[in-house]
Amino acid sequence: MTGVGMPLRLRARLFRDAVLVALCVVALACAVVPLVWVLWDVVAVGVANLSLEFLTSLPAPPTIGGGGWANAIVGSVVVVGLAAAIGIPVGVGTGIYMSEYGANPLGRSARFLSEVMAGLPSIVAGVVAYGVIVVTMGQFSALSGGIALSLLFIPIVAITTQEALQMIPKDQREASFALGVSEAPTTLRVILPAAMGNVLTGVMIATARVVGETAPLLFTVFNSRYWMEGLDRPTATIPVNIYSYAISPFEHWHEQAWTGAFVLVTMVLTLNVAARTLWARRARFMAGR
Amino acid sequence: MAESMRTRALKVSFGKNEAVRGVDMDIEPRSVTAIIGPSGCGKTTFLRALNRMHDHTPAARVSGSVFLGEEDIYANGINPVELRTRVGMVFQRPNPFPTMSIRGNITFAPKRHGLARGRELDELVERVLRQAALWDEVKDRLDHSATSLSGGQQQRLCIARALAVRPGVLLMDEPASALDPTATQKIEELIYELKKEYTIVIVTHNMQQAARVSDYTAFFYIGDLVEFGETDAVFTNPREEQTEAYITGRFG
């Protein structure tokens, strides 16, 4: 069709289409540009000061310079590991209940509470863990931090697990029932494995969410300048270190805060890629390739 | 092995909708009984009452009796899970477990029921795959994913999987309706072989299929069993006018 013969109304419609697409592109740019900018800063400034010393040694006094965040890296891995160790079984279990047995008031309340908890301001989780665990134990500890983070971890995993299980077709359950297999093994051996890709995505989202949380850790693990001494002791973590180094008056510490942020982002990314790679083989098998 | 089944005043309803309205039927062992009728006539609902699949549908209510041999399967003390190892089922769409291998699909239930282990499992896999006429096509790739098979092969795998728990009765809900003609023919040949050892009840939309594979035919209409008899008689000389109208294609 040539432009000359094009009816006016069609031209107006095509113009509106073009405007809509343009608006979407502008919105996309507003979303992506700051993200790329932040990542670029973290990488550029962070990598500049990345060294073996940073990854392997303890913090040095600001007046001396040098030193590393090895204790905080270990602390973050342990605290987030604790959150996952609590959050994965509890979250997946809750999700299974809500999906497979949840057509009752208990199941519906669990879903409602999970949604509320998923929107819980993280500092509230910290205050709760402080009140319940830190006060009872009489000291800050890695354990209380892991529990505070698990409060944020559980609802994300529970909701994604429920939704992942609901996506598995009913005929898979019936196939198993028709073989005389009862409900529990059907859920654990047929439905959950088939939904595992999406459950794993939920676990990754939850991990990424909690690994950078700072507020709940301030109340719970607090901080330490030494290697971790035990789950019942205050512990250094990357996010709390970033916070305290960034507000310090020392230029050298500011640079280390950037490097810490870079290490944190890299850890999340590596974990994601590793999980995806491991999962890809399984997904290919399930797709029959 | 092959067992007979009888239904007496069998009714199934979903809320106010009565889908099966009091059916008496005697199903002979080592034979194929076809259930035909227009969509929504209750044939699938009837079939699913024979292995208590309705137990998993909260809205479904079943009354009357279904006997497997001399045992009422709806009596107190009958465990529906155990019952289904005696009355197996094959569904309309092939539904292999995608997370499991070809072999894993077959061994999944027998392992749980303690029917076989170790070497016995290998023998079981070969035996049921041969029975399902699938062995030669898959013997070199038993560890491949079940979803790597074609639709017709998947359906034969589902039949092999059902046979692996040694049922006496095999219920088939339109087992070939999602398959192409070649695969359909294979399934029909398979049914013909299987009836030597099993009691088979098959729901089908396809009247030629019913005529080809079955010994007895039941015609359902709006939840009632209108006519039931030997397939030859039902197709060549139906007693009821409705049956004749349906099989000659005047409605349906």
Coordinates of C-alpha atoms in Angstrom, one line a residue:
Chain A
M1 CA 0.0 0.0 0.0
T2 CA 1.4 3.4 -0.9
G3 CA 1.2 6.4 1.4
V4 CA -0.9 8.3 -1.1
G5 CA -3.7 5.9 -1.2
M6 CA -3.7 5.2 2.6
P7 CA -7.0 6.2 4.2
L8 CA -6.7 8.9 6.9
R9 CA -8.0 6.7 9.7
L10 CA -5.5 4.0 9.0
R11 CA -2.7 6.5 9.0
A12 CA -4.0 7.8 12.4
R13 CA -4.0 4.3 13.8
L14 CA -0.5 3.5 12.6
F15 CA 0.7 6.8 14.2
R16 CA -0.9 5.8 17.5
D17 CA 0.9 2.4 17.3
A18 CA 4.2 4.2 16.7
V19 CA 3.6 6.5 19.6
L20 CA 2.9 3.6 21.9
V21 CA 6.0 1.7 20.9
A22 CA 8.1 4.9 21.4
L23 CA 6.6 5.4 24.9
C24 CA 7.5 1.8 25.8
V25 CA 11.0 2.3 24.6
V26 CA 11.3 5.4 26.8
A27 CA 10.0 3.5 29.8
L28 CA 12.4 0.7 29.1
A29 CA 15.3 3.1 28.9
C30 CA 14.3 4.6 32.2
A31 CA 14.4 1.2 33.8
V32 CA 17.6 -0.1 32.2
V33 CA 19.9 2.9 32.1
P34 CA 20.1 3.4 35.9
L35 CA 20.6 -0.4 36.3
V36 CA 23.4 -0.6 33.8
W37 CA 24.9 2.6 35.4
V38 CA 24.9 1.1 38.9
L39 CA 26.4 -2.2 37.7
W40 CA 29.0 -0.4 35.7
D41 CA 30.0 1.7 38.7
V42 CA 30.2 -1.3 40.9
V43 CA 32.3 -3.2 38.4
A44 CA 34.6 -0.4 37.4
V45 CA 35.3 1.0 40.8
G46 CA 35.1 -2.4 42.5
V47 CA 37.4 -4.3 40.2
A48 CA 40.1 -1.5 40.5
N49 CA 40.7 -2.4 44.1
L50 CA 40.1 -6.1 43.9
S51 CA 43.1 -8.1 45.1
L52 CA 43.9 -11.5 46.5
E53 CA 44.5 -9.7 49.8
F54 CA 41.0 -8.4 49.8
L55 CA 39.6 -11.9 49.4
T56 CA 41.9 -13.7 51.8
S57 CA 42.8 -11.4 54.7
L58 CA 41.2 -9.7 57.7
P59 CA 40.4 -6.0 57.8
A60 CA 43.3 -3.7 58.6
P61 CA 43.0 -0.5 60.6
P62 CA 42.0 2.5 58.4
T63 CA 45.3 4.3 59.1
I64 CA 47.4 1.4 57.8
G65 CA 45.6 0.6 54.6
G66 CA 45.3 -2.7 52.8
G67 CA 43.5 -5.5 54.6
G68 CA 40.6 -7.6 53.3
W69 CA 37.1 -8.8 53.8
A70 CA 37.7 -12.5 54.0
N71 CA 35.9 -12.8 57.3
A72 CA 32.9 -10.9 55.9
I73 CA 32.8 -13.1 52.8
V74 CA 32.8 -16.2 55.0
G75 CA 30.2 -14.7 57.3
S76 CA 27.8 -13.8 54.5
V77 CA 28.1 -17.4 53.0
V78 CA 27.4 -18.9 56.5
V79 CA 24.5 -16.5 57.4
V80 CA 22.8 -16.8 53.9
G81 CA 23.5 -20.6 54.0
L82 CA 21.7 -20.8 57.4
A83 CA 18.8 -18.8 55.9
A84 CA 18.6 -21.2 53.0
A85 CA 19.0 -24.3 55.2
I86 CA 16.0 -23.1 57.2
G87 CA 14.1 -21.5 54.4
I88 CA 14.3 -24.2 51.7
P89 CA 12.7 -27.0 53.7
V90 CA 10.2 -24.8 55.5
G91 CA 9.3 -22.8 52.3
V92 CA 9.1 -25.9 50.0
G93 CA 7.1 -27.8 52.7
T94 CA 4.7 -24.8 53.1
G95 CA 4.3 -24.6 49.3
I96 CA 3.6 -28.3 49.0
Y97 CA 0.9 -28.0 51.7
M98 CA -0.7 -24.9 50.1
S99 CA -0.7 -26.5 46.7
E100 CA -1.7 -30.1 47.4
Y101 CA -3.6 -30.0 50.6
G102 CA -4.4 -26.3 51.0
A103 CA -8.1 -26.2 49.9
N104 CA -9.1 -25.4 53.5
P105 CA -9.0 -22.4 55.8
L106 CA -5.5 -23.4 57.0
G107 CA -4.1 -23.5 53.5
R108 CA -5.8 -20.2 52.6
S109 CA -4.5 -18.5 55.7
A110 CA -1.0 -19.8 54.9
R111 CA -1.2 -18.3 51.5
F112 CA -2.4 -15.0 52.8
L113 CA 0.3 -14.9 55.5
S114 CA 3.0 -15.8 53.0
E115 CA 1.9 -12.9 50.8
V116 CA 2.0 -10.5 53.8
M117 CA 5.4 -11.8 54.9
A118 CA 6.8 -11.5 51.4
G119 CA 6.1 -7.8 51.7
L120 CA 7.5 -7.5 55.2
P121 CA 10.0 -4.7 55.6
S122 CA 13.3 -6.5 56.2
I123 CA 14.1 -4.4 59.2
V124 CA 11.0 -5.8 60.9
A125 CA 12.4 -9.3 60.5
G126 CA 15.6 -8.0 62.1
V127 CA 13.7 -6.5 65.1
V128 CA 11.8 -9.8 65.6
A129 CA 14.9 -11.9 65.5
Y130 CA 16.6 -9.4 67.9
G131 CA 13.7 -9.6 70.3
V132 CA 13.3 -13.3 70.2
I133 CA 16.8 -14.6 69.8
V134 CA 19.5 -12.0 70.5
V135 CA 17.8 -10.8 73.8
T136 CA 17.3 -14.4 74.9
M137 CA 20.8 -15.5 74.1
G138 CA 22.3 -12.3 75.5
Q139 CA 24.5 -11.6 72.4
F140 CA 24.6 -11.0 68.7
S141 CA 25.1 -14.1 66.7
A142 CA 25.3 -15.5 63.1
L143 CA 22.4 -17.8 64.1
S144 CA 20.1 -15.0 64.8
G145 CA 21.0 -13.4 61.5
G146 CA 20.3 -16.6 59.6
I147 CA 16.9 -16.8 61.3
A148 CA 16.1 -13.2 60.5
L149 CA 17.0 -13.7 56.8
S150 CA 15.0 -17.0 56.8
L151 CA 11.9 -15.0 57.7
L152 CA 12.3 -13.2 54.3
F153 CA 13.4 -16.4 52.5
I154 CA 10.5 -18.6 53.5
P155 CA 7.5 -16.7 52.0
I156 CA 9.2 -16.3 48.6
V157 CA 10.0 -20.0 48.3
A158 CA 6.6 -21.0 49.7
I159 CA 4.7 -18.9 47.1
T160 CA 6.8 -19.9 44.1
T161 CA 6.7 -23.6 45.1
Q162 CA 2.9 -23.5 45.4
E163 CA 2.6 -21.9 42.0
A164 CA 5.2 -24.2 40.4
L165 CA 3.3 -27.3 41.7
Q166 CA 0.0 -25.9 40.5
M167 CA 1.4 -25.6 37.0
I168 CA 2.0 -29.4 36.7
P169 CA -1.0 -30.9 34.8
K170 CA -3.6 -32.9 36.7
D171 CA -2.9 -35.9 34.4
Q172 CA 0.5 -36.4 36.1
R173 CA -1.2 -36.9 39.5
E174 CA -3.8 -39.2 37.9
A175 CA -1.1 -41.2 36.2
S176 CA 0.5 -41.9 39.5
F177 CA -2.7 -42.5 41.4
A178 CA -3.8 -45.0 38.7
L179 CA -0.7 -47.0 39.4
G180 CA -1.7 -47.4 43.0
V181 CA 0.8 -44.9 44.3
S182 CA -0.5 -42.9 47.2
E183 CA -0.4 -39.1 47.6
A184 CA 2.8 -38.5 49.5
P185 CA 5.1 -40.3 47.0
T186 CA 3.1 -38.9 44.1
T187 CA 3.8 -35.4 45.4
L188 CA 7.5 -36.0 46.3
R189 CA 8.5 -38.3 43.4
V190 CA 6.3 -37.1 40.5
I191 CA 5.0 -33.6 41.0
L192 CA 7.9 -31.9 42.9
P193 CA 10.6 -33.2 40.4
A194 CA 8.5 -32.0 37.5
A195 CA 8.2 -28.6 39.1
M196 CA 11.8 -28.4 40.3
G197 CA 12.9 -25.8 37.7
N198 CA 10.5 -23.2 38.9
V199 CA 11.1 -24.1 42.6
L200 CA 14.8 -23.6 42.0
T201 CA 14.0 -20.2 40.4
G202 CA 12.2 -19.3 43.6
V203 CA 15.1 -20.3 45.7
M204 CA 17.4 -18.2 43.6
I205 CA 15.2 -15.2 43.9
A206 CA 15.0 -15.6 47.6
T207 CA 18.8 -16.0 47.9
A208 CA 19.4 -12.9 45.8
R209 CA 16.9 -11.0 48.0
V210 CA 18.4 -11.9 51.3
V211 CA 22.1 -11.9 50.4
G212 CA 22.1 -8.1 50.1
E213 CA 19.9 -7.4 53.2
T214 CA 21.6 -5.1 55.6
A215 CA 19.0 -3.9 58.1
P216 CA 18.1 -7.2 59.7
L217 CA 21.8 -8.1 60.1
L218 CA 22.6 -4.9 62.0
F219 CA 20.3 -6.1 64.8
T220 CA 21.4 -9.7 64.7
V221 CA 24.9 -10.7 63.5
F222 CA 26.2 -7.2 64.2
N223 CA 29.8 -7.1 63.1
S224 CA 33.3 -8.4 63.9
R225 CA 36.8 -7.6 62.9
Y226 CA 37.9 -11.2 63.3
W227 CA 37.3 -14.6 61.7
M228 CA 34.0 -16.2 62.6
E229 CA 34.2 -17.8 66.0
G230 CA 31.0 -19.7 66.0
L231 CA 27.3 -19.5 65.1
D232 CA 26.6 -18.0 68.5
R233 CA 29.0 -15.1 68.1
P234 CA 28.8 -11.7 66.3
T235 CA 30.0 -12.1 62.7
A236 CA 31.1 -9.9 59.9
T237 CA 29.0 -9.9 56.7
I238 CA 29.4 -8.2 53.4
P239 CA 26.3 -5.9 53.4
V240 CA 27.0 -4.6 57.0
N241 CA 30.6 -4.0 56.0
I242 CA 29.6 -2.1 52.9
Y243 CA 27.3 0.0 55.1
S244 CA 29.9 0.8 57.8
Y245 CA 32.8 1.3 55.4
A246 CA 30.7 3.6 53.1
I247 CA 29.7 5.9 56.0
S248 CA 33.3 6.0 57.4
P249 CA 35.5 9.1 56.7
F250 CA 38.3 7.1 55.1
E251 CA 38.7 7.2 51.3
H252 CA 40.5 3.9 51.4
W253 CA 37.5 2.3 53.1
H254 CA 35.1 3.8 50.5
E255 CA 37.0 2.0 47.8
Q256 CA 36.8 -1.2 49.7
A257 CA 33.0 -0.8 50.1
W258 CA 32.8 -0.7 46.3
T259 CA 34.9 -3.8 46.0
G260 CA 32.7 -5.5 48.6
A261 CA 29.7 -4.6 46.5
F262 CA 31.3 -6.1 43.5
V263 CA 32.1 -9.3 45.3
L264 CA 28.5 -9.5 46.5
V265 CA 27.1 -9.1 43.0
T266 CA 29.5 -11.6 41.6
M267 CA 28.6 -14.2 44.3
V268 CA 24.9 -13.9 43.4
L269 CA 25.6 -14.1 39.7
T270 CA 27.9 -17.1 40.1
L271 CA 25.3 -18.9 42.2
N272 CA 22.6 -18.2 39.6
V273 CA 24.7 -19.4 36.6
A274 CA 25.8 -22.5 38.5
A275 CA 22.2 -23.5 39.4
R276 CA 21.0 -22.8 35.9
T277 CA 23.8 -24.8 34.3
L278 CA 23.2 -27.8 36.6
W279 CA 19.5 -27.5 35.9
A280 CA 19.9 -27.2 32.1
R281 CA 20.9 -30.9 31.8
R282 CA 17.8 -32.0 33.7
A283 CA 15.6 -29.7 31.6
R284 CA 17.0 -31.1 28.4
F285 CA 16.3 -34.6 29.6
M286 CA 12.7 -33.7 30.5
A287 CA 12.2 -32.1 27.1
G288 CA 13.3 -35.5 25.5
R289 CA 16.4 -34.1 23.9
Chain B
M1 CA -5.2 -62.9 36.9
A2 CA -7.9 -61.4 34.8
E3 CA -10.9 -60.6 37.0
S4 CA -14.6 -60.0 36.2
M5 CA -16.3 -56.8 37.2
R6 CA -20.0 -56.1 38.0
T7 CA -21.8 -52.8 38.6
R8 CA -25.1 -52.6 40.4
A9 CA -27.2 -49.4 40.4
L10 CA -24.0 -47.4 39.9
K11 CA -24.7 -43.7 40.1
V12 CA -22.1 -40.9 39.9
S13 CA -23.1 -37.2 40.4
F14 CA -21.3 -33.9 40.5
G15 CA -23.3 -31.6 42.6
K16 CA -26.8 -31.6 41.1
N17 CA -25.7 -33.1 37.8
E18 CA -26.1 -36.8 37.7
A19 CA -23.6 -38.1 35.1
V20 CA -24.2 -41.8 35.5
R21 CA -27.8 -42.8 36.5
G22 CA -28.0 -46.3 37.9
V23 CA -26.0 -48.7 35.7
D24 CA -26.0 -52.5 36.0
M25 CA -23.3 -54.0 33.9
D26 CA -21.4 -57.4 33.9
I27 CA -17.8 -57.2 32.5
E28 CA -16.4 -60.6 31.4
P29 CA -12.8 -61.6 32.2
R30 CA -10.4 -61.9 29.3
S31 CA -12.5 -59.9 27.0
V32 CA -12.8 -56.4 25.6
T33 CA -15.8 -54.4 26.6
A34 CA -16.2 -51.1 24.6
I35 CA -18.2 -48.2 25.9
I36 CA -19.6 -45.9 23.2
G37 CA -21.9 -43.0 23.2
P38 CA -22.1 -39.3 22.4
S39 CA -20.0 -36.7 24.3
G40 CA -21.2 -36.1 27.8
C41 CA -23.1 -39.4 28.0
G42 CA -21.2 -40.4 31.1
K43 CA -18.9 -43.1 29.6
T44 CA -15.7 -41.7 31.0
T45 CA -17.4 -40.9 34.3
F46 CA -18.5 -44.6 34.4
L47 CA -15.0 -45.8 33.6
R48 CA -13.4 -43.7 36.4
A49 CA -15.9 -45.2 38.9
L50 CA -14.4 -48.6 38.2
N51 CA -11.1 -47.8 39.9
R52 CA -12.3 -45.1 42.3
M53 CA -10.6 -42.2 40.5
H54 CA -13.5 -40.0 41.6
D55 CA -12.2 -40.2 45.1
H56 CA -9.8 -37.4 44.1
T57 CA -12.7 -35.1 42.9
P58 CA -14.2 -33.6 46.0
A59 CA -17.6 -32.7 44.2
A60 CA -18.1 -36.3 42.9
R61 CA -20.5 -38.6 44.7
V62 CA -20.7 -42.3 43.9
S63 CA -23.5 -44.7 45.0
G64 CA -24.4 -48.3 44.2
S65 CA -21.8 -51.0 44.0
V66 CA -19.0 -52.1 41.9
F67 CA -17.7 -55.6 42.3
L68 CA -14.2 -56.8 41.4
G69 CA -14.6 -60.5 41.5
E70 CA -16.8 -60.9 44.5
E71 CA -15.5 -57.9 46.4
D72 CA -17.4 -54.6 46.5
I73 CA -14.7 -52.0 45.8
Y74 CA -16.7 -49.2 47.5
A75 CA -17.2 -51.2 50.7
N76 CA -15.6 -50.0 54.0
G77 CA -12.0 -51.3 54.4
I78 CA -11.2 -51.3 50.7
N79 CA -8.2 -49.1 50.1
P80 CA -8.5 -47.2 46.8
V81 CA -4.7 -47.0 46.5
E82 CA -4.4 -50.8 46.7
L83 CA -7.4 -51.3 44.5
R84 CA -5.7 -49.4 41.6
T85 CA -2.9 -52.0 41.5
R86 CA -5.7 -54.5 40.5
V87 CA -7.6 -52.2 38.2
G88 CA -5.2 -50.2 36.1
M89 CA -5.9 -47.2 33.8
V90 CA -4.6 -45.7 30.6
F91 CA -5.6 -42.1 29.8
Q92 CA -6.7 -40.3 26.7
R93 CA -3.5 -38.3 26.4
P94 CA -0.2 -40.1 26.9
N95 CA 1.0 -39.0 30.3
P96 CA 4.5 -40.5 30.9
F97 CA 6.4 -39.0 33.8
P98 CA 8.8 -36.5 32.1
T99 CA 11.4 -36.5 34.9
M100 CA 11.9 -40.2 34.6
S101 CA 13.5 -42.4 31.9
I102 CA 11.6 -45.0 29.9
R103 CA 12.8 -47.6 32.4
G104 CA 12.0 -45.4 35.3
N105 CA 8.5 -44.9 34.2
I106 CA 7.9 -48.6 34.4
T107 CA 9.8 -49.4 37.6
F108 CA 8.4 -46.4 39.6
A109 CA 5.2 -48.1 40.9
P110 CA 6.5 -51.7 41.2
K111 CA 9.4 -50.5 43.3
R112 CA 7.1 -48.7 45.6
H113 CA 4.8 -51.7 45.9
G114 CA 7.8 -54.0 46.5
L115 CA 6.8 -56.2 43.5
A116 CA 10.3 -56.6 42.2
R117 CA 13.9 -55.5 42.8
G118 CA 17.4 -55.8 41.3
R119 CA 17.4 -58.3 38.3
E120 CA 13.7 -58.9 38.6
L121 CA 13.2 -55.2 37.7
D122 CA 15.1 -55.7 34.4
E123 CA 13.0 -58.8 33.6
L124 CA 9.8 -56.9 34.5
V125 CA 10.8 -54.0 32.2
E126 CA 11.5 -56.3 29.3
R127 CA 8.4 -58.3 29.8
V128 CA 5.9 -55.4 29.9
L129 CA 7.6 -53.6 27.1
R130 CA 7.3 -56.8 25.0
Q131 CA 3.7 -57.1 26.0
A132 CA 3.1 -53.5 24.9
A133 CA 5.0 -54.2 21.6
L134 CA 7.5 -51.4 22.4
W135 CA 10.6 -53.5 23.4
D136 CA 12.3 -53.6 20.0
E137 CA 11.9 -49.8 19.5
V138 CA 13.3 -48.8 22.9
K139 CA 15.6 -51.6 24.1
D140 CA 18.7 -49.7 23.3
R141 CA 17.7 -46.5 25.0
L142 CA 15.9 -47.4 28.2
D143 CA 17.7 -44.6 30.0
H144 CA 16.5 -41.9 27.7
S145 CA 13.7 -39.6 28.7
A146 CA 10.2 -40.9 28.2
T147 CA 9.4 -37.6 26.5
S148 CA 11.9 -38.5 23.7
L149 CA 9.3 -41.0 22.4
S150 CA 6.6 -40.3 19.8
G151 CA 3.0 -39.9 21.0
G152 CA 2.1 -43.4 20.0
Q153 CA 5.2 -44.8 21.7
Q154 CA 4.4 -42.8 24.8
Q155 CA 1.0 -44.3 24.9
R156 CA 2.3 -47.8 24.6
L157 CA 4.8 -46.9 27.4
C158 CA 1.8 -45.9 29.5
I159 CA 0.2 -49.2 28.8
A160 CA 3.4 -51.0 29.7
R161 CA 3.6 -49.0 32.9
A162 CA 0.1 -49.9 33.8
L163 CA 0.8 -53.6 33.2
A164 CA 3.9 -53.5 35.4
V165 CA 1.8 -53.5 38.6
R166 CA 0.0 -56.7 37.4
P167 CA -3.6 -55.5 37.3
G168 CA -6.4 -57.9 36.5
V169 CA -8.4 -55.3 34.7
L170 CA -7.2 -52.5 32.4
L171 CA -9.4 -49.5 31.9
M172 CA -8.7 -47.4 28.8
D173 CA -10.1 -44.0 28.3
E174 CA -10.0 -43.2 24.6
P175 CA -6.4 -44.4 24.4
A176 CA -6.0 -43.7 20.7
S177 CA -7.9 -40.5 20.3
A178 CA -4.7 -38.3 20.5
L179 CA -2.8 -40.5 18.1
D180 CA -2.4 -40.8 14.3
P181 CA -3.9 -43.8 12.3
T182 CA -0.7 -45.9 12.3
A183 CA -0.2 -45.5 16.1
T184 CA -3.9 -46.2 16.5
Q185 CA -3.6 -49.4 14.6
K186 CA -0.8 -50.5 16.9
I187 CA -2.8 -49.8 20.0
E188 CA -5.7 -51.8 18.6
E189 CA -3.5 -54.8 17.8
L190 CA -2.1 -54.5 21.3
I191 CA -5.6 -54.5 22.9
Y192 CA -6.3 -57.7 20.9
E193 CA -3.2 -59.4 22.3
L194 CA -3.8 -58.1 25.9
K195 CA -7.3 -59.5 26.2
K196 CA -5.8 -63.0 26.4
E197 CA -4.5 -62.1 29.9
Y198 CA -6.5 -59.1 31.0
T199 CA -10.0 -57.8 31.3
I200 CA -10.2 -54.7 29.2
V201 CA -12.8 -51.9 29.3
I202 CA -12.3 -49.3 26.7
V203 CA -14.1 -46.0 26.2
T204 CA -14.1 -44.8 22.6
H205 CA -15.6 -42.2 20.4
N206 CA -14.7 -44.2 17.3
M207 CA -17.4 -46.8 16.5
Q208 CA -15.2 -48.6 13.9
Q209 CA -12.7 -49.0 16.7
A210 CA -15.3 -50.5 19.0
A211 CA -16.5 -52.9 16.3
R212 CA -12.9 -53.9 15.6
V213 CA -11.5 -54.5 19.0
S214 CA -14.4 -55.4 21.4
D215 CA -16.3 -58.5 22.3
Y216 CA -19.0 -56.6 24.1
T217 CA -20.3 -53.1 23.5
A218 CA -22.2 -50.8 25.9
F219 CA -24.1 -47.9 24.5
F220 CA -24.5 -45.0 27.0
Y221 CA -26.8 -42.1 26.5
I222 CA -27.3 -39.2 29.0
G223 CA -26.0 -41.3 31.9
D224 CA -28.1 -44.4 31.1
L225 CA -26.9 -47.7 29.8
V226 CA -29.2 -48.0 26.9
E227 CA -27.9 -51.2 25.4
F228 CA -25.3 -53.8 26.3
G229 CA -24.5 -57.0 24.5
E230 CA -22.1 -58.8 22.2
T231 CA -20.5 -56.4 19.8
D232 CA -21.7 -58.2 16.7
A233 CA -25.3 -58.1 17.9
V234 CA -25.2 -54.5 19.0
F235 CA -23.8 -53.3 15.7
T236 CA -25.7 -55.5 13.3
N237 CA -29.0 -55.9 15.1
P238 CA -29.5 -53.3 17.9
R239 CA -32.5 -53.8 20.1
E240 CA -33.0 -50.1 20.9
E241 CA -33.8 -47.4 18.4
Q242 CA -31.4 -44.9 20.0
T243 CA -28.5 -47.3 19.6
E244 CA -29.3 -47.8 16.0
A245 CA -29.6 -44.1 15.4
Y246 CA -26.2 -43.5 17.0
I247 CA -24.3 -46.3 15.3
T248 CA -25.7 -45.4 11.9
G249 CA -24.6 -41.8 12.5
R250 CA -28.0 -40.1 12.8
F251 CA -26.8 -38.3 15.9
G252 CA -23.7 -38.1 18.1

